[in-house]
Amino acid sequence: MKTQILDKQSFQISEEDSKRITSLRFLLIIFVVFIHANLTPDDALNYYHYDFIQPKWIEVFKNFICNTLGGAAVPLFFLFASYLQFSKNDSYPTLLKKRSKSLLLPYILWTVITVILYFIAQSIPQTAPYFQNPINIVRAWKGFDWIKIFTYHNDIYPLVYQFWFLRDLMILIILSPILKYLCKKFAGGMLVFVSVFAIKGIPIFCVNTGALFFYIAGYYFAAYKISFFKIADKMKIYEYITLLALTIPFDLMFESKYNFGFIKTLISCLFFLKLSSSFIKHQNLYGKLKYLAGYSFFLYAVHTPFLGTSINKISQQIIPLHGILCLVQFLLASFLTIVFGTILGILLNKICSPAFRLLNGGRK
């Protein structure tokens, strides 16, 4: 029996799949925070004007957390967004209207808030030294710079640099009718074509090619009504852990010759998809994860560049960055950013729920 491709009719994803997606939202944002809290020697030298050398084992550990495990966070969000979009199959005008509220409006609001905070911090003598990156000096911006802060502020990222995800997602949503046509026209060949660009890291359609790969993958899962969770469930947790652990010696031995980034990302994605099955089996755990999922977008938006940057810089002044203290600073900065960002969202929701929903893209 031939599989029917989704066309005009939408379908509801299963309750289990919906719960598994929900159970991962906050956890994946935590790894995004880890990624942005990771201070490398180049970052220290270029942005903070001091040098430090961290032990190799700490570098390997941080790389495993931020790049191997954390590398799955944004790709899975692209996959989830695409899968849900094409599963619902809203009309194009309805889709644009919904995404204007959930993506475009908070994108603009958070960028404006960041500009205001930067301006205030740069105007106070006590805080100004911590926010003197030349490209971010608000008073120095000219006409076109005010447009670039929303698009490609430093040629790659917008001013709120984690919002490159929202920027690329909005571009893909705008292009979605064309992408859908190409996917239907060339079937699986489109995914194979894009995967080549993703492995090589070659830009296409003005977006990150890894993002494009997972967005198109989401279309195929929705179109053919296939659950990616069932694919992930074909292997055991310990098998995924073994594969992920093997990426460490491969990176150490072949980092100068081969790029395993895309392969590691796929393995890591499958690992988290598999892990979600354990989360929903425990009602209390799932209840907590569901509650925190409501604050995942807020934490994603607030954690940087201002909150995370402030915590990172303050912790660097308190903790000497040598030896194991490099790891202590990394974990402490990440933990404080997660806690403060989440608490800020909870308090805002309790004090002024309409403002929270506005900044949260309508998410409750």
mmCIF file of C-alpha atoms in Angstrom, residues 39 73 183 199 284 287 309 314 316 323:
data_model
loop_
_atom_site.group_PDB
_atom_site.id
_atom_site.type_symbol
_atom_site.label_atom_id
_atom_site.label_comp_id
_atom_site.label_asym_id
_atom_site.label_seq_id
_atom_site.Cartn_x
_atom_site.Cartn_y
_atom_site.Cartn_z
ATOM 1 C CA LEU A 39 34.352 30.753 27.193
ATOM 2 C CA ALA A 73 19.312 21.628 20.541
ATOM 3 C CA CYS A 183 10.094 18.434 -1.778
ATOM 4 C CA ILE A 199 27.655 18.285 5.725
ATOM 5 C CA ASN A 284 5.629 13.858 38.172
ATOM 6 C CA GLY A 287 4.505 17.540 34.907
ATOM 7 C CA THR A 309 27.072 38.280 29.314
ATOM 8 C CA ILE A 314 31.083 39.045 36.779
ATOM 9 C CA GLN A 316 35.204 35.836 35.491
ATOM 10 C CA GLY A 323 42.994 24.847 36.041
#
